[in-house]
Tab-separated table of C-alpha atoms in Angstrom:
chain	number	residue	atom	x	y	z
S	201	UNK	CA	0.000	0.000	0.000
S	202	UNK	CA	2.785	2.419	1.070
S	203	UNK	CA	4.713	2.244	-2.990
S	204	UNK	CA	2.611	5.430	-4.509
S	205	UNK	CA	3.030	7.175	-7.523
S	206	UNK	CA	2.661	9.852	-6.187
S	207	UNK	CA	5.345	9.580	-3.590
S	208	UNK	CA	8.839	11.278	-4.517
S	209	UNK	CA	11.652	8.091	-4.112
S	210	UNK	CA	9.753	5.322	-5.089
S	211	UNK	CA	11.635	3.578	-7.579
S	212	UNK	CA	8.328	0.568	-8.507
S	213	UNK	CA	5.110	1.962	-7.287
S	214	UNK	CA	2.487	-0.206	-6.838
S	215	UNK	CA	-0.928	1.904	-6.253
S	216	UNK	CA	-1.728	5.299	-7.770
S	217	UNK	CA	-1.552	7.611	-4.299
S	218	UNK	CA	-0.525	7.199	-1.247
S	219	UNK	CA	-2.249	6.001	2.050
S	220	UNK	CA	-3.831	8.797	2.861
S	221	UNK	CA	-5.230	9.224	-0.629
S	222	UNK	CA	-5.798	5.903	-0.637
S	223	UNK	CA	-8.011	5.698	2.673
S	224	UNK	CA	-10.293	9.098	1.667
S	225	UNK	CA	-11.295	7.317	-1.788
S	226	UNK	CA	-12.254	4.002	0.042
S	227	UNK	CA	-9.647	1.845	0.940
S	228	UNK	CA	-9.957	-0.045	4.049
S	229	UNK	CA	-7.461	-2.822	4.302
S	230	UNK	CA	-3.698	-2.325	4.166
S	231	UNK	CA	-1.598	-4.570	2.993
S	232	UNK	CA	2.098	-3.149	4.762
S	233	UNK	CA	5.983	-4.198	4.792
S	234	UNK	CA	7.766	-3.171	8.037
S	235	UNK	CA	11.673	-3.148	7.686
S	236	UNK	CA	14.514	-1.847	9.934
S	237	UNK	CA	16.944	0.464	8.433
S	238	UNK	CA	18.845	3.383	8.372
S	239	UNK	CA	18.773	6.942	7.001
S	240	UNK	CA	22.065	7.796	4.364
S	241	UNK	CA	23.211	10.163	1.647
S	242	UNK	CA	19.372	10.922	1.141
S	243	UNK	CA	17.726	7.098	1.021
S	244	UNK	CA	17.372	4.098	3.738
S	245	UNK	CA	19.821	1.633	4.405
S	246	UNK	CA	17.863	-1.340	4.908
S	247	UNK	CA	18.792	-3.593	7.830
S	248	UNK	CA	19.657	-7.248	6.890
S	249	UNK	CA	20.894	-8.967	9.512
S	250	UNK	CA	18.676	-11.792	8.683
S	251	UNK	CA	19.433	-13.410	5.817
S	252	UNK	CA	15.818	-14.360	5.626
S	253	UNK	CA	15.084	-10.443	4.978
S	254	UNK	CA	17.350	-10.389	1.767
S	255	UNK	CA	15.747	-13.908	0.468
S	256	UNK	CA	12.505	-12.583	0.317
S	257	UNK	CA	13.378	-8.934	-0.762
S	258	UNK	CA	14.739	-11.266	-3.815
S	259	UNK	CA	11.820	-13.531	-4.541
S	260	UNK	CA	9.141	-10.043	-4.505
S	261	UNK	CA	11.789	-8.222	-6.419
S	262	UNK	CA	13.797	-10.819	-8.455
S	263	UNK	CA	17.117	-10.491	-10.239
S	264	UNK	CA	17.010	-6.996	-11.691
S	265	UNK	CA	15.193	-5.344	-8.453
S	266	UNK	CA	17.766	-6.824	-6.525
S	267	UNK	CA	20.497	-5.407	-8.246
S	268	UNK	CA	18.982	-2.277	-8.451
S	269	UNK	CA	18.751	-2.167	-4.377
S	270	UNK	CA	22.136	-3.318	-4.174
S	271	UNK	CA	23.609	-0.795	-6.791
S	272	UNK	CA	21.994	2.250	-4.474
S	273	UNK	CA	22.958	0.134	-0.978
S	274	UNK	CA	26.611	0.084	-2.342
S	275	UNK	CA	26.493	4.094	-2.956
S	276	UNK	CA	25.319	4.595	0.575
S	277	UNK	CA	28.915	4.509	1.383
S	278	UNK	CA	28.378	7.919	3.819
S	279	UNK	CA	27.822	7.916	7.587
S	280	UNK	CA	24.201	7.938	8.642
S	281	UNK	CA	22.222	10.516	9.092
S	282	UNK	CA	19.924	9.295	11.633
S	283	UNK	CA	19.310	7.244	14.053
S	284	UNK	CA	17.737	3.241	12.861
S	285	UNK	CA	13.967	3.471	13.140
S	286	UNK	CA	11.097	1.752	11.419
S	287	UNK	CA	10.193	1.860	7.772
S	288	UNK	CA	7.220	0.763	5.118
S	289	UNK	CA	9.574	-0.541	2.401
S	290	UNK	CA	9.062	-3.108	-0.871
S	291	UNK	CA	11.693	-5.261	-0.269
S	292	UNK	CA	14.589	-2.883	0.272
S	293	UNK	CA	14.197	0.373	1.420
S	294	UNK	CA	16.391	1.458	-0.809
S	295	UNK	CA	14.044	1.577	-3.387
S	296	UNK	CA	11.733	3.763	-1.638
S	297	UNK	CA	10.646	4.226	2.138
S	298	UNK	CA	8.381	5.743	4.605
S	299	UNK	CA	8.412	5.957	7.959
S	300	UNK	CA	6.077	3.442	10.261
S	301	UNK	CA	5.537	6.453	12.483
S	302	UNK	CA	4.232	8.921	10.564
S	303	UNK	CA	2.050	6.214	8.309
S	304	UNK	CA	0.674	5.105	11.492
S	305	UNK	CA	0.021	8.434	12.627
S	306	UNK	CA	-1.945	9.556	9.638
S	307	UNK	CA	-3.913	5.687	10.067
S	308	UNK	CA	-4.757	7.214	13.841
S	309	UNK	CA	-5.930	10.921	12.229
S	310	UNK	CA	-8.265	9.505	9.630
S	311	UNK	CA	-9.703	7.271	12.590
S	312	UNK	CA	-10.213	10.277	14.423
S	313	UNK	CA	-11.619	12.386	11.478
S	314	UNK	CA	-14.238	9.007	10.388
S	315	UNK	CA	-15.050	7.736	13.760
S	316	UNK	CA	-17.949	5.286	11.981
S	317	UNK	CA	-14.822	3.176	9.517
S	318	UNK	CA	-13.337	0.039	10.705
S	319	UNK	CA	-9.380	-0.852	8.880
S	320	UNK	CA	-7.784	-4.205	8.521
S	321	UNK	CA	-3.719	-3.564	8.492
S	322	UNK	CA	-2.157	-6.936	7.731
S	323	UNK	CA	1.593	-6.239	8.219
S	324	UNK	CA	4.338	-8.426	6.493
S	325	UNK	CA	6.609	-8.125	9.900
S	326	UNK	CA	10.681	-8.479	9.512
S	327	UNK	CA	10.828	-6.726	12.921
S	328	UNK	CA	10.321	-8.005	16.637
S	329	UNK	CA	6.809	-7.509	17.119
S	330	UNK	CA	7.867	-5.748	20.263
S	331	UNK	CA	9.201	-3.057	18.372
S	332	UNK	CA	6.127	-3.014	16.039
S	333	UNK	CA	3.902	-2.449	19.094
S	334	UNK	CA	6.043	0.236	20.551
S	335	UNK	CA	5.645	1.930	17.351
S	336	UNK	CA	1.551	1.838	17.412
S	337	UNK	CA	1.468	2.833	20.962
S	338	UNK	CA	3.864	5.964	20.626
S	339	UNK	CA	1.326	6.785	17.415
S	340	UNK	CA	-1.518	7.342	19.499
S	341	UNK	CA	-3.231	4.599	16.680
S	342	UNK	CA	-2.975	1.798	19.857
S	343	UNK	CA	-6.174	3.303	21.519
S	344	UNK	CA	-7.976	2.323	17.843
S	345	UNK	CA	-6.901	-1.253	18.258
S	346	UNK	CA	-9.116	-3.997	18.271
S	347	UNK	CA	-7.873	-6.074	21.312
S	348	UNK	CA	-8.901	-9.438	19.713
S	349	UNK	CA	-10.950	-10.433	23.555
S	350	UNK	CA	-13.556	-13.282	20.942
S	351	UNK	CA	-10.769	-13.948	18.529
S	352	UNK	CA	-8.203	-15.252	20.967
S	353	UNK	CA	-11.082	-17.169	23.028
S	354	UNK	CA	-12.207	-18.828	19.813
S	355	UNK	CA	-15.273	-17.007	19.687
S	356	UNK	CA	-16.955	-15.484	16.838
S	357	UNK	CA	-15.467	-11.867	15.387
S	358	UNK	CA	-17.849	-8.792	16.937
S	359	UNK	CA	-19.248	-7.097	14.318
S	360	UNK	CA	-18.277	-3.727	12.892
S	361	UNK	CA	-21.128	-1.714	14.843
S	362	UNK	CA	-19.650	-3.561	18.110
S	363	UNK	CA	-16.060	-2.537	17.181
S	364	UNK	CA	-17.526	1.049	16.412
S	365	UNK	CA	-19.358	1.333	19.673
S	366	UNK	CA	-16.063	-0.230	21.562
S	367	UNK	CA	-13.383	2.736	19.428
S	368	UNK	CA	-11.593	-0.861	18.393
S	369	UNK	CA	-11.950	0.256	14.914
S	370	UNK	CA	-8.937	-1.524	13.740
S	371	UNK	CA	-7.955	-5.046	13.114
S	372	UNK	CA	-4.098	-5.326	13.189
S	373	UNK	CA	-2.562	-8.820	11.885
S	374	UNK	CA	0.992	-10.428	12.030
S	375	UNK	CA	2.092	-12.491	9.140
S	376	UNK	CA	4.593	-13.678	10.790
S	377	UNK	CA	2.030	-14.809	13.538
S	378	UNK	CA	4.276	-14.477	16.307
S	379	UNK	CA	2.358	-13.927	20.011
S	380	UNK	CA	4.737	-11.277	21.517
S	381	UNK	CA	2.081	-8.632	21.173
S	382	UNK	CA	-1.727	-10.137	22.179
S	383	UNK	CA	-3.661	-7.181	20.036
S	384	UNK	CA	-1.007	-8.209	16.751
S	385	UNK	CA	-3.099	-11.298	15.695
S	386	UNK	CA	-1.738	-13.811	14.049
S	387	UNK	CA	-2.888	-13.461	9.886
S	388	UNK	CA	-3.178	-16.698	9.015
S	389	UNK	CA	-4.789	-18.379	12.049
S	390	UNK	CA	-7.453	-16.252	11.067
S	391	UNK	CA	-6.794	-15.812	7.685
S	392	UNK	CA	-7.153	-17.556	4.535
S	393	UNK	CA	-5.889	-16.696	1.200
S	394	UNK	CA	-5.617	-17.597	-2.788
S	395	UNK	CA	-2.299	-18.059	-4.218
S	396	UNK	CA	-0.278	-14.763	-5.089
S	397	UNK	CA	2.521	-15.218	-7.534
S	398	UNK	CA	0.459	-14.725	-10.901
S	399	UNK	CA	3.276	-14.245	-13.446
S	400	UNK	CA	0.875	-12.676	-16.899
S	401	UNK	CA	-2.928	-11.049	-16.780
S	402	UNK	CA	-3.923	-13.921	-19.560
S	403	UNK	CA	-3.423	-16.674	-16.525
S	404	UNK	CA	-6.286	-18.327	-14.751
S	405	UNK	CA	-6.035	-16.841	-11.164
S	406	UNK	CA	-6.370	-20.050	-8.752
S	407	UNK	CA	-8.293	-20.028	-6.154
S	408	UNK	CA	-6.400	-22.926	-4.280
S	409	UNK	CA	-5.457	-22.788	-0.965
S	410	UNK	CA	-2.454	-21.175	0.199
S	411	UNK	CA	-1.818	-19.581	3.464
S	412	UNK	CA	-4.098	-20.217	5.731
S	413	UNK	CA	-5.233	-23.154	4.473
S	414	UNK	CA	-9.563	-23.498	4.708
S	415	UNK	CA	-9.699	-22.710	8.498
S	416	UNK	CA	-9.622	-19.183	8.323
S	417	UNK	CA	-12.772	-17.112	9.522
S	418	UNK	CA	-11.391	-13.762	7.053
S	419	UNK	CA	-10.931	-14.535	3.389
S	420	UNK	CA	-7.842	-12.564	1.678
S	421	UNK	CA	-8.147	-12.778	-2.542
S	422	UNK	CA	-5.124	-11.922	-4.140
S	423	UNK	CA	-6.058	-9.964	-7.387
S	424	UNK	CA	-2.782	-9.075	-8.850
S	425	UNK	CA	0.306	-10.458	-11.262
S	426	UNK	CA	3.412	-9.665	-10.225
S	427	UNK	CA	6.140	-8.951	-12.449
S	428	UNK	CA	9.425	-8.043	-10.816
S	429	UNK	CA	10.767	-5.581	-9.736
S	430	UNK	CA	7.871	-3.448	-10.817
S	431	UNK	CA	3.693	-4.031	-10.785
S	432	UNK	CA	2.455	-2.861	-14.608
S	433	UNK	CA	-0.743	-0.468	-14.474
S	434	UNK	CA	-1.336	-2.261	-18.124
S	435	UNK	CA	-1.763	-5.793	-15.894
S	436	UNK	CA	-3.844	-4.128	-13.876
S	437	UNK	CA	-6.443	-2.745	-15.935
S	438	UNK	CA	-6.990	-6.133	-17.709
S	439	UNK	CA	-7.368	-8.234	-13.947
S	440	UNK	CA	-9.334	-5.140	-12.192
S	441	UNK	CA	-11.937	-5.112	-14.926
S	442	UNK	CA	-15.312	-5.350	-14.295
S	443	UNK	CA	-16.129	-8.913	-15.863
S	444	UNK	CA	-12.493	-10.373	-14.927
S	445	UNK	CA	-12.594	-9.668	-11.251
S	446	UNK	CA	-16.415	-10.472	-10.854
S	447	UNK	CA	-15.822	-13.727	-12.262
S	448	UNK	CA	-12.715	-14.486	-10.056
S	449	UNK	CA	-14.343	-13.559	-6.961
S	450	UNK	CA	-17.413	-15.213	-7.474
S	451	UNK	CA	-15.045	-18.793	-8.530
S	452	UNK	CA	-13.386	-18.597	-5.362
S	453	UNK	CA	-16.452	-17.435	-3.568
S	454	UNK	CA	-17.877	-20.886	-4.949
S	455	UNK	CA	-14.947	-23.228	-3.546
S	456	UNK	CA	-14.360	-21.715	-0.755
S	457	UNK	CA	-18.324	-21.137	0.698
S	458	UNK	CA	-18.027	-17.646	1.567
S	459	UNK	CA	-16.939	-13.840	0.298
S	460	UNK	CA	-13.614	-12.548	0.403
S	461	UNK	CA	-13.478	-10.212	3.353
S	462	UNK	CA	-10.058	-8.454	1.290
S	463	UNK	CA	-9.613	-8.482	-2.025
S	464	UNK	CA	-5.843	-7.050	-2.907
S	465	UNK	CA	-5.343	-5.799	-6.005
S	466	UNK	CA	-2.553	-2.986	-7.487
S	467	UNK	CA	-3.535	0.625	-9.250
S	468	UNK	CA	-6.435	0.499	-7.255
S	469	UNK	CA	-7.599	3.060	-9.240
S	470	UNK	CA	-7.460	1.402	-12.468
S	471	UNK	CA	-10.479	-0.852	-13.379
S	472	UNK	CA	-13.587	-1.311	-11.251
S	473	UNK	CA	-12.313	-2.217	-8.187
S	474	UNK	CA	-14.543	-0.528	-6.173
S	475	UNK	CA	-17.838	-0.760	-8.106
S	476	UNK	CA	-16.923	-4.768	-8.014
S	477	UNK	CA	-16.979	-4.414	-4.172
S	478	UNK	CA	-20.124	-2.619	-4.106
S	479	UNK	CA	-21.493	-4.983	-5.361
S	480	UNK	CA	-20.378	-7.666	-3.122
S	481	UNK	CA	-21.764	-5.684	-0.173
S	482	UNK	CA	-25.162	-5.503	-1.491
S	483	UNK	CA	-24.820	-9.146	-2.209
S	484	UNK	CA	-23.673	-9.778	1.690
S	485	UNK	CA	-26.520	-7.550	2.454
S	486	UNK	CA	-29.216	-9.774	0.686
S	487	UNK	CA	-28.295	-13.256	2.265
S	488	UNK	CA	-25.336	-16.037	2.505
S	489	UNK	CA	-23.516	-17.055	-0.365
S	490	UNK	CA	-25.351	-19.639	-2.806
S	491	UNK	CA	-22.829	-21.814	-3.408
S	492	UNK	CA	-24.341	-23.143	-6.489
S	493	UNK	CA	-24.740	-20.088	-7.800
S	494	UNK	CA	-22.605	-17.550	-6.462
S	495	UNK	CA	-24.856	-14.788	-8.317
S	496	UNK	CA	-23.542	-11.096	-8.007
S	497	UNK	CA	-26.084	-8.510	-9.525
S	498	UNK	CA	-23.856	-5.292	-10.622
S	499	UNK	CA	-26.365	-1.826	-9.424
S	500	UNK	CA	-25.651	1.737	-9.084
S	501	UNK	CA	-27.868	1.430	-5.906
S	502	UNK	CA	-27.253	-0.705	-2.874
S	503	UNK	CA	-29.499	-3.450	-1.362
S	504	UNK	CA	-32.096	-2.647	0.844
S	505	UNK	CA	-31.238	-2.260	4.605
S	506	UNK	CA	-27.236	-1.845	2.746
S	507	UNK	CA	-26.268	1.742	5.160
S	508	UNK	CA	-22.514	1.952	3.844
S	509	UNK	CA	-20.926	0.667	0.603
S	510	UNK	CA	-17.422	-0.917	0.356
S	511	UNK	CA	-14.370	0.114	0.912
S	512	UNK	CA	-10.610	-0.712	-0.183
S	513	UNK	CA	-7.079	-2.461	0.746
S	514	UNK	CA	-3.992	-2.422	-0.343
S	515	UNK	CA	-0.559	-3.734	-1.068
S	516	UNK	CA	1.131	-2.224	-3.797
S	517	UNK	CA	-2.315	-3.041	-5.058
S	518	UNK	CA	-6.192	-2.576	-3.557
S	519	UNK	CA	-7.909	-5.043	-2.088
S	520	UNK	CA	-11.763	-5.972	-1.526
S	521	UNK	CA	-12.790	-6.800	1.459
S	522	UNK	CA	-15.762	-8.423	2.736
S	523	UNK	CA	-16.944	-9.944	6.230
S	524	UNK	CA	-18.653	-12.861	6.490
S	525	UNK	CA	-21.132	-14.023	9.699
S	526	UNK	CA	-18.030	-15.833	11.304
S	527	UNK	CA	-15.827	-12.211	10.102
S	528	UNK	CA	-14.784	-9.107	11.831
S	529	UNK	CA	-16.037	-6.670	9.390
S	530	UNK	CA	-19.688	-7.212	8.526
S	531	UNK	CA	-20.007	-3.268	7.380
S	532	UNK	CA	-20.457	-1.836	4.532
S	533	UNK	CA	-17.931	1.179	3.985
S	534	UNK	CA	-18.355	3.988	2.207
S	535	UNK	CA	-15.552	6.465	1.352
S	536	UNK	CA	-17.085	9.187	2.294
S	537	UNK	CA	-16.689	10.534	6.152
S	538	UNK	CA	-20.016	9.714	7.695
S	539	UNK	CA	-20.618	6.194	6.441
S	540	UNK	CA	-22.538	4.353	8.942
S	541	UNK	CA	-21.752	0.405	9.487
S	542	UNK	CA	-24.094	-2.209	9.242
S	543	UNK	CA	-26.227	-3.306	12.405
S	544	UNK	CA	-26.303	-7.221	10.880
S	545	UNK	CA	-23.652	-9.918	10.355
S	546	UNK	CA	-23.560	-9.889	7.121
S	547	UNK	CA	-21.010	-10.102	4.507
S	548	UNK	CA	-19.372	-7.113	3.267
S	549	UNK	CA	-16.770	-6.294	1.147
S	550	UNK	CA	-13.934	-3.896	1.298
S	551	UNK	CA	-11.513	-2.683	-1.490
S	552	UNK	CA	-8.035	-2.610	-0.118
S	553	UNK	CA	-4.653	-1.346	-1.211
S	554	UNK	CA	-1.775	-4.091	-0.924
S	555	UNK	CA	1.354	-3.237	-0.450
S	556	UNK	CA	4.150	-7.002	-0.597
């Protein structure tokens, strides 16, 4: 979510604006990659002191990303000119950065200028989550967090009018689902997902299993092809289209007996992202999910009793997201400022803005 166009210093964006942008036209999920590193000669030094950091900075970025990171790394020959802190960074933050503080910070000022929208931030963690918490607290976004009391009893999610009413209005997961911090949630204990490496727009997207397995009560679809080191707005206006990602959801919908709660997608902008999630809100609002069927009914209007339309994620991409009866967010955003959630437990869906 954090790789914008419209950033200065991003070599590969991913989305169109940035998360502020991004969260005023609808976006509700973000899809974030916290690295340590190191401010020099004008860019970040990313930390690798785990080699597992610099494997998967390769596989997301592959050869020629790489070497572009390392090329820049290997200029950064200066002393720093800061202290290390926290960073949003694709890959290596030497092809573009911002800081975890002041992204979480303007997370905790749209919460405070929308106080009816619920967020999902899934975080792709290569930090102690100690440090990650620290970070949220000193934000001021920690008194926004949902504490996860059901989740963590194996109960059922509340729904978003109970997380409204509580001020737990947002849902922060781990990927790396490490329990240091209770309120970081482990994504994929309560999480599943489709696959994610999609290498051309002319592919069949599965809708296998992947992380996650079935088990998961949320249901991540990953909408995007990735083509390294940098997402192609051409990719994404074939995948985002109305017909292509209306089919897609409603095939995976099928196998998997329920809605996407995210659906992640890049240039969330591009295509119909979020008329497509619209429309899977007034779906959620009319009943379950026929599995036989799996009929979704494109309108300009919502359902009946539908009080707030759908909102958006993201990676480097946007992302739908939708709440089933057994999900956290059975709402129905809207991207404007006084969108009012849903009473009912219905399903809803989100467009988010992925950032991986």
């Amino acid at each position: 979510a954090m790789a914008s166009a419209d950033r200065p210093g991003w070599m590969f964006a991913q989305q169109e604006r940035g998360l502020v942008a991004q969260l005023e036209d609808g976006v509700r999920a973000l899809l974030l990659d916290v690295h340590a590193g190191t401010p020099a000669a004008g860019r970040v030094r990313t930390e690798l002191r785990d080699p597992a950091t610099r494997r998967e900075a390769e596989r997301v970025l592959g050869p020629e990303g790489t070497a572009a990171a390392m090329r820049i790394r290997d200029r950064l020959v200066g002393g720093a000119e800061g202290a290390r802190a926290l960073y949003l960074c694709h890959g290596f933050c030497e092809l573009g950065a911002v800081r975890l503080d002041s992204a979480l910070r303007s997370v905790r000022d749209f919460l405070v200028g929308h106080p009816n929208e619920v967020l999902v931030l899934v975080l792709e963690d290569y930090v102690p989550p100690a440090e990650l918490g620290e970070a949220v607290e000193a934000s001021g976004l920690a008194r926004f967090v949902y504490r996860g009391r059901e989740v963590r009893a194996g109960g059922r999610w509340p729904t978003l009018r109970a997380l409204v009413a509580r001020d737990e209005r947002v849902v922060m997961l781990l990927e790396s689902g490490r329990g240091d911090v209770p309120w970081l949630l482990p994504a994929f204990r309560v999480m599943q997902e489709t696959p994610y490496a999609f290498a051309a727009a002319r592919d069949t997207l599965s809708c296998a299993p992947n992380r996650g397995g079935v088990s998961g009560s949320l249901f991540l679809l990953n909408h995007f092809v990735t083509t390294p080191p940098a997402s192609l707005p051409s990719n994404a206006a074939v995948v985002n289209a109305r017909d292509v990602l209306l089919e897609r959801v409603r095939r995976c919908a099928r196998g998997r007996g329920r809605w996407p709660n995210i659906v992640a997608v890049d240039f969330y902008r591009t295509g119909d992202v979020l008329r497509v999630t619209r429309a899977l809100n007034a779906a959620g609002a009319a009943g379950p999910l026929d599995r036989a069927g799996g009929a979704v009914r494109l309108s300009p209007q919502a359902a009946p009793g539908d009080t707030a339309r759908s909102a958006a994620a993201s990676r480097g991409s946007a992302a739908a997201m939708s709440a089933s009866d057994t999900a956290p967010t059975d709402r129905r955003n809207h991207p404007s400022p006084r969108s009012t959630p849903n009473a009912s437990n219905g399903t809803t869906a989100t467009p988010a803005a992925r950032s991986r």
